[in-house]
Short mmCIF file of C-alpha atoms in Angstrom, two decimals:
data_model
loop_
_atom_site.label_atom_id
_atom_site.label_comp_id
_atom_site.label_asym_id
_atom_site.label_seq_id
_atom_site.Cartn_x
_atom_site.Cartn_y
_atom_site.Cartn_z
CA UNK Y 22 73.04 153.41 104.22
CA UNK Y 23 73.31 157.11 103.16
CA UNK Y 24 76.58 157.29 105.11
CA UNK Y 25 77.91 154.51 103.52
CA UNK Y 26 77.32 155.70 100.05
CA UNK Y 27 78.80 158.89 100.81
CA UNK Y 28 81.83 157.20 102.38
CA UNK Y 29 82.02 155.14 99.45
CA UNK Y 30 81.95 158.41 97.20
CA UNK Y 31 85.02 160.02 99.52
CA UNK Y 32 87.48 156.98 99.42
CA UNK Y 33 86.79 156.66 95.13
CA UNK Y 34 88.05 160.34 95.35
CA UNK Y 35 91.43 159.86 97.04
CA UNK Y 36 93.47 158.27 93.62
CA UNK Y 37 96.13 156.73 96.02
CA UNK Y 38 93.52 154.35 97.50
CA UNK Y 39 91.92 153.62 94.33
CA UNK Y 40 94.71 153.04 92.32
CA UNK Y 41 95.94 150.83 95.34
CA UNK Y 42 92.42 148.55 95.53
CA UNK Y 43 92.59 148.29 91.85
CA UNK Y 44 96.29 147.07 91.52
CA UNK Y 45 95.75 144.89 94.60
CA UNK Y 46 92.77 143.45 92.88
CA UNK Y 47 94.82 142.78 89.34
CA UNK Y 48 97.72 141.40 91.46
CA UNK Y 49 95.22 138.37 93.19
CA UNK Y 50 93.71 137.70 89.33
CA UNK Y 51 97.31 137.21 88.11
CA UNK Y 52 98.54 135.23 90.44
CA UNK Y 53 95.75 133.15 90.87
CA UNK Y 54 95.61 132.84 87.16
CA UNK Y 55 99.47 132.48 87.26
CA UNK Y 56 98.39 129.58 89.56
CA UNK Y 57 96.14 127.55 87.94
CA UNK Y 58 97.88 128.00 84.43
CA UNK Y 59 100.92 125.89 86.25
CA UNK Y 60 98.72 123.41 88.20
CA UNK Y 61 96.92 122.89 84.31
CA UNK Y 62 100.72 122.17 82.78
CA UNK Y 63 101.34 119.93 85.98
CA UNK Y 64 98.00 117.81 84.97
CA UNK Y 65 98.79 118.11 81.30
CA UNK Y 66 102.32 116.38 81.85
CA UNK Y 67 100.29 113.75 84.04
CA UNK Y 68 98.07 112.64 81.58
CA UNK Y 69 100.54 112.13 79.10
CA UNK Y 70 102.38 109.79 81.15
CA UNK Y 71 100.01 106.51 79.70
CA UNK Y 72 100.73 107.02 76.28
CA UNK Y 73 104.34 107.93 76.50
CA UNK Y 74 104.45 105.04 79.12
CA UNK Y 75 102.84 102.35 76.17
CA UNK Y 76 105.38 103.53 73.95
CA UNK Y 77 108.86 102.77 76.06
CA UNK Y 78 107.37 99.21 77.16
CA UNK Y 79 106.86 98.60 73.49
CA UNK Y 80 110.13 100.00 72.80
CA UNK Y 81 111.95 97.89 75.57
CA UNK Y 82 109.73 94.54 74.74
CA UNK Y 83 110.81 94.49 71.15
CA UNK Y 84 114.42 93.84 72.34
CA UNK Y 85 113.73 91.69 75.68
CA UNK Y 86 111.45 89.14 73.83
CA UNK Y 87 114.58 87.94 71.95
CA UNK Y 88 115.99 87.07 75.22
CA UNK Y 89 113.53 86.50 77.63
CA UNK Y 90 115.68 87.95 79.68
CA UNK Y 91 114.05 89.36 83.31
CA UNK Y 92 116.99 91.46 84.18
CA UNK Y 93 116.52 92.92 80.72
CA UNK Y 94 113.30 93.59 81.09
CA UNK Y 95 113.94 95.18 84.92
CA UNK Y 96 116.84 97.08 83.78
CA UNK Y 97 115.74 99.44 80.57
CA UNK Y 98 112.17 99.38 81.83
CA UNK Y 99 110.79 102.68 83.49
CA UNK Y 100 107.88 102.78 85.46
CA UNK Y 101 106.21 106.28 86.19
CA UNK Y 102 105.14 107.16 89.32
CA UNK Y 103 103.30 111.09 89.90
CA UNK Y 104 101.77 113.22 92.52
CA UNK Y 105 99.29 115.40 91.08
CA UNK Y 106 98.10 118.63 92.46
CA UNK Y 107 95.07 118.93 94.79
CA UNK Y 108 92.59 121.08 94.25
CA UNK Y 109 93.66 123.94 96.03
CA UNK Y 110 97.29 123.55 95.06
CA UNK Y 111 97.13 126.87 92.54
CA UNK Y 112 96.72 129.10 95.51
CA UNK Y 113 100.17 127.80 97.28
CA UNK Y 114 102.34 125.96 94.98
CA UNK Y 115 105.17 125.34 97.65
CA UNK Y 116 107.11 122.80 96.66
CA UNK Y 117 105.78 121.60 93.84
CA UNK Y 118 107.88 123.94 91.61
CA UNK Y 119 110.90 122.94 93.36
CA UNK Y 120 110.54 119.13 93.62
CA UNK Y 121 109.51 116.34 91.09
CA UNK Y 122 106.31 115.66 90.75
CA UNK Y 123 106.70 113.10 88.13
CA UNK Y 124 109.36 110.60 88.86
CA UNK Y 125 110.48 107.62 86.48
CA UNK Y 126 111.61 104.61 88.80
CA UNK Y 127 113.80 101.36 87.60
CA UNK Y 128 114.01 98.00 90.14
CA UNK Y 129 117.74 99.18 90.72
CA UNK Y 130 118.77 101.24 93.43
CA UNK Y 131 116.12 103.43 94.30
CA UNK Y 132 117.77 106.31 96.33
CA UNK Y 133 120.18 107.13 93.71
CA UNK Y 134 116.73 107.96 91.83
CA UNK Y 135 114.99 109.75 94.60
CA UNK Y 136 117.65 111.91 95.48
CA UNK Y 137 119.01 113.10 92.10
CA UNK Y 138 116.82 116.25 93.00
CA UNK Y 139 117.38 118.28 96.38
CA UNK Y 140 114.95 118.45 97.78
CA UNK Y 141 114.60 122.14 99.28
CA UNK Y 142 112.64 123.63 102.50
CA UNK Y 143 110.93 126.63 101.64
CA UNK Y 144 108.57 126.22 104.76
CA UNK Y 145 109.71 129.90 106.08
CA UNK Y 146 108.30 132.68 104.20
CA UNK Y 147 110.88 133.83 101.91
CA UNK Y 148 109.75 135.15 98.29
CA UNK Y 149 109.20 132.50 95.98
CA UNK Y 150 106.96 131.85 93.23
CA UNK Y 151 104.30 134.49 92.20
CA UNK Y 152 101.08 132.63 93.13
CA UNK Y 153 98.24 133.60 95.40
CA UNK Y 154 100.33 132.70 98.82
CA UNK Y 155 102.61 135.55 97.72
CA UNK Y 156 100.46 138.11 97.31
CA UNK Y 157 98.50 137.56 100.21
CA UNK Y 158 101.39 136.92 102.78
CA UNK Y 159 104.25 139.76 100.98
CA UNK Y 160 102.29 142.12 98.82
CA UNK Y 161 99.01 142.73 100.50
CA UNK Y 162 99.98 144.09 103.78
CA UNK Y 163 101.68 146.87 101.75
CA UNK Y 164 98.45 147.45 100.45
CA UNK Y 165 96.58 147.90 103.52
CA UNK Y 166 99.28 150.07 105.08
CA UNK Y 167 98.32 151.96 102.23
CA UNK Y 168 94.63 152.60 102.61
CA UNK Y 169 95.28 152.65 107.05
CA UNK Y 170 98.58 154.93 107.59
CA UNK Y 171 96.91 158.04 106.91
CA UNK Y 172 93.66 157.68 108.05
CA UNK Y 173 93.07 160.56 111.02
CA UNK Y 174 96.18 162.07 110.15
CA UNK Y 175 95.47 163.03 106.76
CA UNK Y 176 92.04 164.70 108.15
CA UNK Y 177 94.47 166.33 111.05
CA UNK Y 178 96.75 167.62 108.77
CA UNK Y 179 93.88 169.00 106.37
CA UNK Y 180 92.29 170.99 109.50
CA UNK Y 181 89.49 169.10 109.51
CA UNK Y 182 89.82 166.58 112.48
CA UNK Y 183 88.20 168.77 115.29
CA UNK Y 184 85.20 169.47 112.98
CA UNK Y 185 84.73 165.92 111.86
CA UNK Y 186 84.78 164.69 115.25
CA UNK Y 187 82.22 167.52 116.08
CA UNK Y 188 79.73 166.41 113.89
CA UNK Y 189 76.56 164.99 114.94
CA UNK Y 190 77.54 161.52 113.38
CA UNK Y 191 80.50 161.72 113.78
CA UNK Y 192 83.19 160.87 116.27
CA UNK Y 193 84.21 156.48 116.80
CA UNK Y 194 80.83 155.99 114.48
CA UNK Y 195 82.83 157.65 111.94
CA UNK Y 196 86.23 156.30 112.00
CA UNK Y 197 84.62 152.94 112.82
CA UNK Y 198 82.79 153.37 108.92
CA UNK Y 199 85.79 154.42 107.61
CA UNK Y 200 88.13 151.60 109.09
CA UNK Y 201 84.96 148.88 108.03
CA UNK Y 202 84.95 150.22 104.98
CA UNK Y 203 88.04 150.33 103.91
CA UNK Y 204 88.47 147.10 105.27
CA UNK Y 205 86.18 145.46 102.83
CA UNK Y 206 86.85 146.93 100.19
CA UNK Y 207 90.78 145.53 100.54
CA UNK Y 208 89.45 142.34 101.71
CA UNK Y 209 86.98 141.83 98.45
CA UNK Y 210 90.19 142.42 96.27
CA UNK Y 211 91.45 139.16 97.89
CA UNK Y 212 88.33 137.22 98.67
CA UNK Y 213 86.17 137.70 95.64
CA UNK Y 214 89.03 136.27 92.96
CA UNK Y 215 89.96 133.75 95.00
CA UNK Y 216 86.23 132.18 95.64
CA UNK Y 217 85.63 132.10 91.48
CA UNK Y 218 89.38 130.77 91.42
CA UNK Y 219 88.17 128.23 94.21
CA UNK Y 220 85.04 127.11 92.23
CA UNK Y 221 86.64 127.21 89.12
CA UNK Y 222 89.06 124.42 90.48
CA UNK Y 223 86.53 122.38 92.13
CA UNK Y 224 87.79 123.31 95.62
CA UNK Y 225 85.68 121.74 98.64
CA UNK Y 226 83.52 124.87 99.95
CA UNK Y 227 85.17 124.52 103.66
CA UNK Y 228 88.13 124.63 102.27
CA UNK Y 229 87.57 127.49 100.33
CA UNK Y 230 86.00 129.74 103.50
CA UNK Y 231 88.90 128.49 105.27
CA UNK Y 232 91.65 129.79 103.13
CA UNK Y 233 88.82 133.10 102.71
CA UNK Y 234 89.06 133.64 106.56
CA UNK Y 235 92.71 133.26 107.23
CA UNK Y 236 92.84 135.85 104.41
CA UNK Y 237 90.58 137.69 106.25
CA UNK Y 238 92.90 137.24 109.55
CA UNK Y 239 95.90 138.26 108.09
CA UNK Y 240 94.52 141.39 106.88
CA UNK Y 241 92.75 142.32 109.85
CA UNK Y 242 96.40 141.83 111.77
CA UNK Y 243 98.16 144.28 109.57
CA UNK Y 244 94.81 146.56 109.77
CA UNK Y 245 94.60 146.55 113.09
CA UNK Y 246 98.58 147.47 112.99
CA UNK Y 247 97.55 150.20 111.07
CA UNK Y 248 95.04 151.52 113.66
CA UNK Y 249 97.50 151.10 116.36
CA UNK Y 250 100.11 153.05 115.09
CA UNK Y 251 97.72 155.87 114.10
CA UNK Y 252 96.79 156.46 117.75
CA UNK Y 253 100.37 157.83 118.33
CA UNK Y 254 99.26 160.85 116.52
CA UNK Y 255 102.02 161.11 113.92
CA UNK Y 256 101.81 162.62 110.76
CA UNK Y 257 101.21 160.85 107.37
CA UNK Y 258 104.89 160.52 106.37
CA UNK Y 259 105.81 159.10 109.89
CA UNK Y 260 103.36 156.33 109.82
CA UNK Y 261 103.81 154.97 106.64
CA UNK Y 262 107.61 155.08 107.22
CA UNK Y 263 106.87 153.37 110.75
CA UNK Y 264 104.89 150.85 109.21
CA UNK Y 265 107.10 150.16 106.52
CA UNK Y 266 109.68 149.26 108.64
CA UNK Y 267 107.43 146.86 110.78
CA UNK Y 268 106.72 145.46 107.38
CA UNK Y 269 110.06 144.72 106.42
CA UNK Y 270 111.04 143.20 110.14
CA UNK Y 271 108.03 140.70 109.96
CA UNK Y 272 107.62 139.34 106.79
CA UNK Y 273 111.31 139.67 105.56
CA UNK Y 274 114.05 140.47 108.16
CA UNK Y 275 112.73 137.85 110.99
CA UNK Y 276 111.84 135.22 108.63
CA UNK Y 277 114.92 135.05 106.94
CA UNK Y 278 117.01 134.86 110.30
CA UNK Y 279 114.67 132.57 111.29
CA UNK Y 280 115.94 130.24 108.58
CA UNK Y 281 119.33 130.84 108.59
CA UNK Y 282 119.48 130.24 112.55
CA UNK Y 283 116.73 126.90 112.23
CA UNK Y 284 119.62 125.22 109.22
CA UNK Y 285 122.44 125.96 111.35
CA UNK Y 286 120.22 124.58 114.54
CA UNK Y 287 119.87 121.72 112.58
CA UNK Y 288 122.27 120.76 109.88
CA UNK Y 289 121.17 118.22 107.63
CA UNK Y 290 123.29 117.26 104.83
CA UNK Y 291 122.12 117.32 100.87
CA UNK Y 292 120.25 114.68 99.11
CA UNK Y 293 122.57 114.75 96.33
CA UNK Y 294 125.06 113.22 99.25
CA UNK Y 295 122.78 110.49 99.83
CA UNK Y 296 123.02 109.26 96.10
CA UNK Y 297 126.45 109.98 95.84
CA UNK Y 298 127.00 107.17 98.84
CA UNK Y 299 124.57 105.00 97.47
CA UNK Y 300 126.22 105.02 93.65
CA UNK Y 301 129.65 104.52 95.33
CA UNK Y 302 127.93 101.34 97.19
CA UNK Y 303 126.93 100.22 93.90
CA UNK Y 304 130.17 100.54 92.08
CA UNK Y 305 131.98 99.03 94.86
CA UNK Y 306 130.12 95.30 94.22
CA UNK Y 307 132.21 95.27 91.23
CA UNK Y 308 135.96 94.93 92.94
CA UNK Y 309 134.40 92.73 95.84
CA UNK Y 310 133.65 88.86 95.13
CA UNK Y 311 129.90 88.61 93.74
CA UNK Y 312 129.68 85.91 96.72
CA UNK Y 313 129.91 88.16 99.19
CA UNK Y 314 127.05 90.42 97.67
CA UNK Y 315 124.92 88.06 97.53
CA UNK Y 316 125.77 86.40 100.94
CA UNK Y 317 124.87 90.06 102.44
CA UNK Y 318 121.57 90.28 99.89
CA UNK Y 319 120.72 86.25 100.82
CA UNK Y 320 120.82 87.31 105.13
CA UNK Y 321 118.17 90.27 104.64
CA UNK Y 322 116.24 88.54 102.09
CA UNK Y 323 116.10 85.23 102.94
CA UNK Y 324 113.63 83.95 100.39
CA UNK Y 325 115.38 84.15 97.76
CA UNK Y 326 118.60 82.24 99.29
CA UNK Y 327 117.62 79.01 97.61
CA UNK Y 328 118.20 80.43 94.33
CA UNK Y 329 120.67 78.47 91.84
CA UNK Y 330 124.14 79.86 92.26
CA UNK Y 331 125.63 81.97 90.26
CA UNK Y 332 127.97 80.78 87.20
CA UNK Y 333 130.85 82.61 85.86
CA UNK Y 334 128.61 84.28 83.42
CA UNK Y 335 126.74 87.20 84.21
CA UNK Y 336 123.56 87.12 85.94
CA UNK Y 337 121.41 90.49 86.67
CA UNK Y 338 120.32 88.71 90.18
CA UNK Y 339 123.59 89.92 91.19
CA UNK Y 340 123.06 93.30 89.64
CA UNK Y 341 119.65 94.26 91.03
CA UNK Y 342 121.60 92.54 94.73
CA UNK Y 343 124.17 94.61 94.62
CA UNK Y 344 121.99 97.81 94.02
CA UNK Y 345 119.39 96.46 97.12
CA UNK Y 346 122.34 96.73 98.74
CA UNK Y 347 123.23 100.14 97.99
CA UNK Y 348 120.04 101.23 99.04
CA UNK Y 349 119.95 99.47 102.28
CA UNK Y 350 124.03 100.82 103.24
CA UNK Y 351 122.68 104.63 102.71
CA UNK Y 352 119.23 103.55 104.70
CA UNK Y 353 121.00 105.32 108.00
CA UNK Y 354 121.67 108.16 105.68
CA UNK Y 355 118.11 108.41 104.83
CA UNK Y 356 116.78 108.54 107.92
CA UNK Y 357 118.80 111.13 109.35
CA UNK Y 358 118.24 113.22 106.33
CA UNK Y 359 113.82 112.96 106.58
CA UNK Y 360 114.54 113.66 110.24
CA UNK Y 361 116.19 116.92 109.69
CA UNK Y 362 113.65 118.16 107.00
CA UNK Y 363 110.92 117.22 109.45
CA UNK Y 364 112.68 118.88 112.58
CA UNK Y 365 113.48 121.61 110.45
CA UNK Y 366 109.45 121.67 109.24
CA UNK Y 367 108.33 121.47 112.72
CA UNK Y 368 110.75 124.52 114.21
CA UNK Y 369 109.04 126.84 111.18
CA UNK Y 370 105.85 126.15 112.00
CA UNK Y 371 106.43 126.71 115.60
CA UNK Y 372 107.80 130.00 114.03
CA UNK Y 373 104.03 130.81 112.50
CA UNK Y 374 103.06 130.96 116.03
CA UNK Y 375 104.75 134.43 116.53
CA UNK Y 376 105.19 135.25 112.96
CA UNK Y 377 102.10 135.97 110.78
CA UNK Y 378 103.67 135.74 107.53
CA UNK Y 379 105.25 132.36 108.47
CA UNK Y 380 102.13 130.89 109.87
CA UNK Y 381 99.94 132.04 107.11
CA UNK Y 382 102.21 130.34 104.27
CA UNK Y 383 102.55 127.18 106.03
CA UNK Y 384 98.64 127.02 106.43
CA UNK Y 385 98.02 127.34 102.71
CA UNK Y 386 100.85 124.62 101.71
CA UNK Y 387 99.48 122.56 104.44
CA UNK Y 388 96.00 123.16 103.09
CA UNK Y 389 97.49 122.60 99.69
CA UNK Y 390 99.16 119.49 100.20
CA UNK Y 391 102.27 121.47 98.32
CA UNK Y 392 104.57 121.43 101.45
CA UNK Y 393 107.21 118.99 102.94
CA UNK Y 394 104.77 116.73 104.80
CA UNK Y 395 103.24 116.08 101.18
CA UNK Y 396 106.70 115.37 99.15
CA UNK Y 397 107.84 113.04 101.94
CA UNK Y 398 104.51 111.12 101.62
CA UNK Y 399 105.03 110.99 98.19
CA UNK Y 400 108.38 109.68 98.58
CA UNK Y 401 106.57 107.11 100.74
CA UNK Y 402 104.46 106.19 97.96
CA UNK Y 403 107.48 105.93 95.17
CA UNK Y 404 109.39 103.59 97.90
CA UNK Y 405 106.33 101.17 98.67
CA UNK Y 406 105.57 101.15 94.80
CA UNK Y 407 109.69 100.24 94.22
CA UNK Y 408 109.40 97.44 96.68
CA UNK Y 409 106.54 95.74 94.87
CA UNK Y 410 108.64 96.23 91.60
CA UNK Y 411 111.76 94.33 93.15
CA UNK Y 412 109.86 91.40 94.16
CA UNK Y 413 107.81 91.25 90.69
CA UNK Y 414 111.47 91.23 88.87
CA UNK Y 415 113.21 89.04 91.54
CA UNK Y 416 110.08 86.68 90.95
CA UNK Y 417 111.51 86.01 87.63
CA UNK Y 418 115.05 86.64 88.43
CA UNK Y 419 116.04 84.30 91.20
CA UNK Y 420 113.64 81.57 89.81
CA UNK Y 421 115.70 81.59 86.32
CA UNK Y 422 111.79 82.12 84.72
CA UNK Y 423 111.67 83.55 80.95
CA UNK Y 424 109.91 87.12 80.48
CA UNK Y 425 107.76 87.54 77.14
CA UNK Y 426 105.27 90.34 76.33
CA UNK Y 427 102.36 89.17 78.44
CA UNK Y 428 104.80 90.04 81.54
CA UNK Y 429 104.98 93.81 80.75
CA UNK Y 430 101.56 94.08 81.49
CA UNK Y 431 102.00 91.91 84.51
CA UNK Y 432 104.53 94.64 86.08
CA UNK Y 433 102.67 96.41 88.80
CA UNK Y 434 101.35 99.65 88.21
CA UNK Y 435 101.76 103.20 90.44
CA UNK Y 436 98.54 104.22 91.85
CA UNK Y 437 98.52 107.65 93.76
CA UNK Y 438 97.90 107.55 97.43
CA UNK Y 439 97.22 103.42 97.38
CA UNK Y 440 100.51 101.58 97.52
#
């Protein structure tokens, strides 16, 4: 234990490596404070939605109650729908600061809605926002490069190799202390914030060793990287410029290829495009007979075919038809579109197989629930809850029924992860 102490007492002397511990320490805080603070706003805005929600129905009521009129009522009413933040989702916020999390949803055409947002793959490591993913996958290998490159070679340099490896306990037993202390030391800077983070946020306590050890993984890899490139007996400057430069190929240079070669591998056109053809569906039903809208609506939706024709006046059956049928003319669109994103997903993660930095920031969205695999299920979720608000409208619409104030609160209502 005497050892260790003095160790200990040796490595607080060298300024580079304390400075470096300490920073790397105040860098995990902030980001993981950084973190939370946005996953607090994100739960903020979510709770708000009731009250806001009260007020707009009220709004909207006020004028349909004069009317009665469903396709009033279907038309200026928004209905919320949200995906709030797990637990863990301060440590990796992914793509929840680059898609909606809170979407507002009318019975018209729904892709027009989805897709007015990109939505944007960030699965390969490339910066992004400052949050604990970042500074565990980009800034703390630098860190441990520091405390590793010089770590025999320093000693060498000094003169003092030859007698430290003379001494009676000295030799592998010494490096091996060094190397395990060091070691902890850089892992606690990670570990320690991120457990009170972790319990501070109500995280499940496997989840929390998990994300601990592949934190402890990733460090090890770089450490061990370290070690490796010491044994070529260079001298202090050459190792920490070799090292650099692996740095730099892994976690920047082969990750960005990476996802310039996986989008041209498989090209997958914007979302924006998607509601573009969808809105030019839509506006389309006005220069075509309304007959032949709702022939096409009548064949897929059969249901509703012995609905009372339509006048000459205007009827918002035929709106709401005209915009189902939007959404199912762009449906082919759709599906090519989620099939690139996943293909796309699935060819980055393979790419965490032989790239550390890559596989270590999909693991934490993953584990997050902040990565493309949770927006698409949310997108599930905002689709199944649109279908249930079409028939509750249609319900009223194609049987000619009046809508009063009871039948806001008759509308359905978005539950998260039951639709």
């Amino acid at each position: 234990m005497r050892l260790w102490m003095f160790e200990l007492r040796l490595l607080l002397r060298a300024r580079l490596a304390v400075i470096a511990l300490a920073l790397l320490g105040v860098l995990t805080v902030a980001a993981l404070g950084t973190g939370m603070a946005e996953v607090s706003r994100q739960r903020a805005q979510i709770a708000a939605i009731p009250e806001a929600q009260a007020e707009d129905i009220a709004a909207v009521a006020d004028y349909v109650v004069r009317t009665e009129d469903a396709g009033s009522a279907a038309y200026y009413s928004f209905h919320p729908t949200w995906d709030a933040p797990s637990p863990l989702a301060f440590a990796a916020l992914g793509m929840r600061d680059v898609s909606p999390f809170i979407l507002r949803v009318r019975a018209l055409g729904l892709e027009a809605q989805v897709y007015d947002g990109d939505v944007f793959n960030p699965e390969l490591a490339l910066p992004g926002r400052f949050d604990f993913a970042f500074v565990l996958v980009f800034l703390a290998p630098l860190f441990a490069l520091v405390l590793f490159h010089d770590l025999t070679s320093s000693e060498r340099e000094a003169g003092r190799l030859r007698t430290l490896e003379a001494l009676p306990v000295g030799g592998r037993r010494l490096w091996r202390r060094r190397v395990l202390l060091r070691f902890a030391l850089l892992f606690a800077m990670i570990a320690v914030p991120f457990a009170a983070a972790a319990a501070l946020s109500a995280v499940p306590i496997a989840t929390t060793f998990a994300v601990i050890g592949i934190a402890g993984a990733y460090l090890l890899f770089w450490t061990l990287l370290a070690l490796l490139v010491a044994r070529l007996r260079w001298s202090s400057v050459a190792n920490a410029a070799t090292l650099a430069a692996v740095w730099i190929v892994l976690v920047l240079v082969l990750p960005t290829l990476a996802h310039v070669v996986i989008n041209r591998a498989v090209p997958v056109n914007q979302g924006a495009e998607i509601a573009l053809a969808q809105r030019e569906m839509v506006n389309r039903a006005w220069d075509i007979p309304r007959e032949d809208t709702m022939r096409r609506f009548y064949a897929n939706h059969p249901r509703w075919a012995d609905s009372p024709p339509l006048t000459h006046e205007f009827h918002y059956k035929w709106y709401l038809a005209f915009h189902q049928n939007g959404d199912e003319s762009v449906a082919p669109l759709v599906q090519k579109y989620r099939a690139g994103l996943e293909r796309r997903a699935a060819l980055a993660e393979s790419l965490g197989w032989v790239l550390p930095s890559v596989g270590v920031q999909a693991l934490l969205t993953r584990m997050a629930d902040t990565d493309l695999e949770a927006q698409l299920a949310y997108q599930d979720r905002i689709r199944a809850y649109h279908a249930r608000l079409r028939e509750f409208y249609y319900g009223y619409l194609f049987r000619d029924l009046p809508f009063g104030r009871a039948d806001f609160d008759r509308a359905p209502k978005f539950e998260e992860g039951n639709q």
